[in-house]
Amino acid sequence: DCHLKLNAKMTEFAGYSMPLTYQSHTVLDSHNWVRSHCGIFDVSHMLQTVIKGRDRNQLVESITVADVHGLHQDQGTLSLFTNENGGIRDDLIVNNTKLNSIYLVSNAGC
């Protein structure tokens, strides 16, 4: 595995083995490099969900902090899944599509 060859610190998440950090780079090093160059985020562990139906906006607004009604067509926003107590469960991306659906991208563990 290329990550292990690069001395990555690996962790398990939702059944996937994912690199967290690399021995030769601090988190700050990685942050600065991506900000000044380019970075790729592997989304293969992410769950993609399409929600259709008349009450789709209300449903998504009941489980996230997103203002779905305020999104234009083909516009998205970073949001948070909330738990029963209103606390943060995880982050996700909420997209209002021109296909009369809501497209969510969340961690597979949610």
PDB file of C-alpha atoms in Angstrom:
ATOM      1  CA  ASP A   1       0.000   0.000   0.000  1.00  0.00           C
ATOM      2  CA  CYS A   2       1.439   3.380  -1.020  1.00  0.00           C
ATOM      3  CA  HIS A   3       0.339   5.076   2.229  1.00  0.00           C
ATOM      4  CA  LEU A   4       2.307   2.607   4.339  1.00  0.00           C
ATOM      5  CA  LYS A   5       5.351   3.040   2.102  1.00  0.00           C
ATOM      6  CA  LEU A   6       5.102   6.777   2.795  1.00  0.00           C
ATOM      7  CA  ASN A   7       5.019   6.082   6.571  1.00  0.00           C
ATOM      8  CA  ALA A   8       1.410   7.086   7.063  1.00  0.00           C
ATOM      9  CA  LYS A   9      -0.281   6.718  10.401  1.00  0.00           C
ATOM     10  CA  MET A  10      -3.343   4.651   9.472  1.00  0.00           C
ATOM     11  CA  THR A  11      -6.699   4.355  11.218  1.00  0.00           C
ATOM     12  CA  GLU A  12      -9.868   2.378  10.600  1.00  0.00           C
ATOM     13  CA  PHE A  13     -13.045   4.274   9.807  1.00  0.00           C
ATOM     14  CA  ALA A  14     -16.333   2.646   8.777  1.00  0.00           C
ATOM     15  CA  GLY A  15     -14.479  -0.422   7.544  1.00  0.00           C
ATOM     16  CA  TYR A  16     -11.873   1.544   5.584  1.00  0.00           C
ATOM     17  CA  SER A  17      -8.185   1.911   6.381  1.00  0.00           C
ATOM     18  CA  MET A  18      -7.408   5.603   6.029  1.00  0.00           C
ATOM     19  CA  PRO A  19      -4.192   7.626   6.373  1.00  0.00           C
ATOM     20  CA  LEU A  20      -4.310  10.352   9.027  1.00  0.00           C
ATOM     21  CA  THR A  21      -0.845  11.830   8.901  1.00  0.00           C
ATOM     22  CA  TYR A  22       2.531  11.132   7.353  1.00  0.00           C
ATOM     23  CA  GLN A  23       5.728  10.890   9.364  1.00  0.00           C
ATOM     24  CA  SER A  24       7.573  13.438   7.210  1.00  0.00           C
ATOM     25  CA  HIS A  25       4.793  16.089   7.353  1.00  0.00           C
ATOM     26  CA  THR A  26       3.074  17.800  10.242  1.00  0.00           C
ATOM     27  CA  VAL A  27      -0.602  18.699   9.986  1.00  0.00           C
ATOM     28  CA  LEU A  28       0.455  22.341   9.570  1.00  0.00           C
ATOM     29  CA  ASP A  29       2.865  21.383   6.754  1.00  0.00           C
ATOM     30  CA  SER A  30       0.053  19.593   4.933  1.00  0.00           C
ATOM     31  CA  HIS A  31      -2.382  22.457   5.491  1.00  0.00           C
ATOM     32  CA  ASN A  32       0.053  25.052   4.157  1.00  0.00           C
ATOM     33  CA  TRP A  33       0.960  22.934   1.118  1.00  0.00           C
ATOM     34  CA  VAL A  34      -2.682  22.426   0.135  1.00  0.00           C
ATOM     35  CA  ARG A  35      -3.462  26.122   0.635  1.00  0.00           C
ATOM     36  CA  SER A  36      -0.607  27.165  -1.657  1.00  0.00           C
ATOM     37  CA  HIS A  37      -0.841  24.338  -4.222  1.00  0.00           C
ATOM     38  CA  CYS A  38      -3.637  21.815  -4.545  1.00  0.00           C
ATOM     39  CA  GLY A  39      -5.032  18.933  -2.559  1.00  0.00           C
ATOM     40  CA  ILE A  40      -7.171  15.925  -3.324  1.00  0.00           C
ATOM     41  CA  PHE A  41      -9.590  14.500  -0.800  1.00  0.00           C
ATOM     42  CA  ASP A  42     -10.458  10.843  -1.240  1.00  0.00           C
ATOM     43  CA  VAL A  43     -14.238  10.540  -0.972  1.00  0.00           C
ATOM     44  CA  SER A  44     -14.440   6.798  -1.588  1.00  0.00           C
ATOM     45  CA  HIS A  45     -15.432   6.339   2.059  1.00  0.00           C
ATOM     46  CA  MET A  46     -18.253   8.877   1.749  1.00  0.00           C
ATOM     47  CA  LEU A  47     -21.940   8.060   1.494  1.00  0.00           C
ATOM     48  CA  GLN A  48     -23.927   9.719  -1.301  1.00  0.00           C
ATOM     49  CA  THR A  49     -27.667  10.023  -0.683  1.00  0.00           C
ATOM     50  CA  VAL A  50     -30.394  11.463  -2.906  1.00  0.00           C
ATOM     51  CA  ILE A  51     -33.577  12.593  -1.157  1.00  0.00           C
ATOM     52  CA  LYS A  52     -36.692  13.148  -3.243  1.00  0.00           C
ATOM     53  CA  GLY A  53     -40.253  14.055  -2.396  1.00  0.00           C
ATOM     54  CA  ARG A  54     -42.400  17.006  -1.496  1.00  0.00           C
ATOM     55  CA  ASP A  55     -41.075  17.348   2.079  1.00  0.00           C
ATOM     56  CA  ARG A  56     -37.380  16.801   1.287  1.00  0.00           C
ATOM     57  CA  ASN A  57     -36.305  20.281   2.442  1.00  0.00           C
ATOM     58  CA  GLN A  58     -38.102  19.966   5.770  1.00  0.00           C
ATOM     59  CA  LEU A  59     -36.642  16.483   6.310  1.00  0.00           C
ATOM     60  CA  VAL A  60     -33.057  17.613   5.739  1.00  0.00           C
ATOM     61  CA  GLU A  61     -33.567  20.745   7.850  1.00  0.00           C
ATOM     62  CA  SER A  62     -34.857  18.542  10.703  1.00  0.00           C
ATOM     63  CA  ILE A  63     -31.607  16.529  10.894  1.00  0.00           C
ATOM     64  CA  THR A  64     -29.031  19.198   9.938  1.00  0.00           C
ATOM     65  CA  VAL A  65     -28.370  22.886  10.571  1.00  0.00           C
ATOM     66  CA  ALA A  66     -28.581  23.685   6.833  1.00  0.00           C
ATOM     67  CA  ASP A  67     -30.951  26.336   5.488  1.00  0.00           C
ATOM     68  CA  VAL A  68     -32.077  24.112   2.619  1.00  0.00           C
ATOM     69  CA  HIS A  69     -34.941  26.440   1.653  1.00  0.00           C
ATOM     70  CA  GLY A  70     -32.360  29.214   1.209  1.00  0.00           C
ATOM     71  CA  LEU A  71     -30.215  27.250  -1.250  1.00  0.00           C
ATOM     72  CA  HIS A  72     -30.557  28.085  -4.936  1.00  0.00           C
ATOM     73  CA  GLN A  73     -30.746  25.292  -7.492  1.00  0.00           C
ATOM     74  CA  ASP A  74     -27.393  23.534  -7.896  1.00  0.00           C
ATOM     75  CA  GLN A  75     -26.061  25.250  -4.783  1.00  0.00           C
ATOM     76  CA  GLY A  76     -24.564  23.429  -1.818  1.00  0.00           C
ATOM     77  CA  THR A  77     -23.449  24.151   1.690  1.00  0.00           C
ATOM     78  CA  LEU A  78     -21.320  22.541   4.363  1.00  0.00           C
ATOM     79  CA  SER A  79     -23.546  21.574   7.265  1.00  0.00           C
ATOM     80  CA  LEU A  80     -23.747  19.446  10.404  1.00  0.00           C
ATOM     81  CA  PHE A  81     -25.794  16.400  11.329  1.00  0.00           C
ATOM     82  CA  THR A  82     -27.302  16.903  14.764  1.00  0.00           C
ATOM     83  CA  ASN A  83     -28.062  14.291  17.395  1.00  0.00           C
ATOM     84  CA  GLU A  84     -31.207  13.980  19.526  1.00  0.00           C
ATOM     85  CA  ASN A  85     -29.907  16.637  21.922  1.00  0.00           C
ATOM     86  CA  GLY A  86     -28.968  19.139  19.219  1.00  0.00           C
ATOM     87  CA  GLY A  87     -25.263  18.332  19.498  1.00  0.00           C
ATOM     88  CA  ILE A  88     -22.986  17.712  16.533  1.00  0.00           C
ATOM     89  CA  ARG A  89     -22.883  14.175  15.165  1.00  0.00           C
ATOM     90  CA  ASP A  90     -20.797  14.810  12.015  1.00  0.00           C
ATOM     91  CA  ASP A  91     -20.357  17.153   9.075  1.00  0.00           C
ATOM     92  CA  LEU A  92     -21.835  16.708   5.610  1.00  0.00           C
ATOM     93  CA  ILE A  93     -22.444  18.564   2.367  1.00  0.00           C
ATOM     94  CA  VAL A  94     -26.019  19.411   1.377  1.00  0.00           C
ATOM     95  CA  ASN A  95     -26.805  20.215  -2.265  1.00  0.00           C
ATOM     96  CA  ASN A  96     -30.095  21.454  -3.699  1.00  0.00           C
ATOM     97  CA  THR A  97     -30.193  20.039  -7.218  1.00  0.00           C
ATOM     98  CA  LYS A  98     -32.104  21.240 -10.277  1.00  0.00           C
ATOM     99  CA  LEU A  99     -33.545  17.697 -10.427  1.00  0.00           C
ATOM    100  CA  ASN A 100     -35.949  18.439  -7.552  1.00  0.00           C
ATOM    101  CA  SER A 101     -33.867  16.470  -5.093  1.00  0.00           C
ATOM    102  CA  ILE A 102     -31.433  17.018  -2.251  1.00  0.00           C
ATOM    103  CA  TYR A 103     -28.021  15.407  -2.685  1.00  0.00           C
ATOM    104  CA  LEU A 104     -26.136  14.686   0.542  1.00  0.00           C
ATOM    105  CA  VAL A 105     -22.496  13.673   0.900  1.00  0.00           C
ATOM    106  CA  SER A 106     -21.718  12.353   4.377  1.00  0.00           C
ATOM    107  CA  ASN A 107     -19.286  10.042   6.113  1.00  0.00           C
ATOM    108  CA  ALA A 108     -20.140   6.376   5.680  1.00  0.00           C
ATOM    109  CA  GLY A 109     -20.156   5.993   9.450  1.00  0.00           C
ATOM    110  CA  CYS A 110     -23.254   8.165   9.898  1.00  0.00           C
TER     111      CYS A 110
END
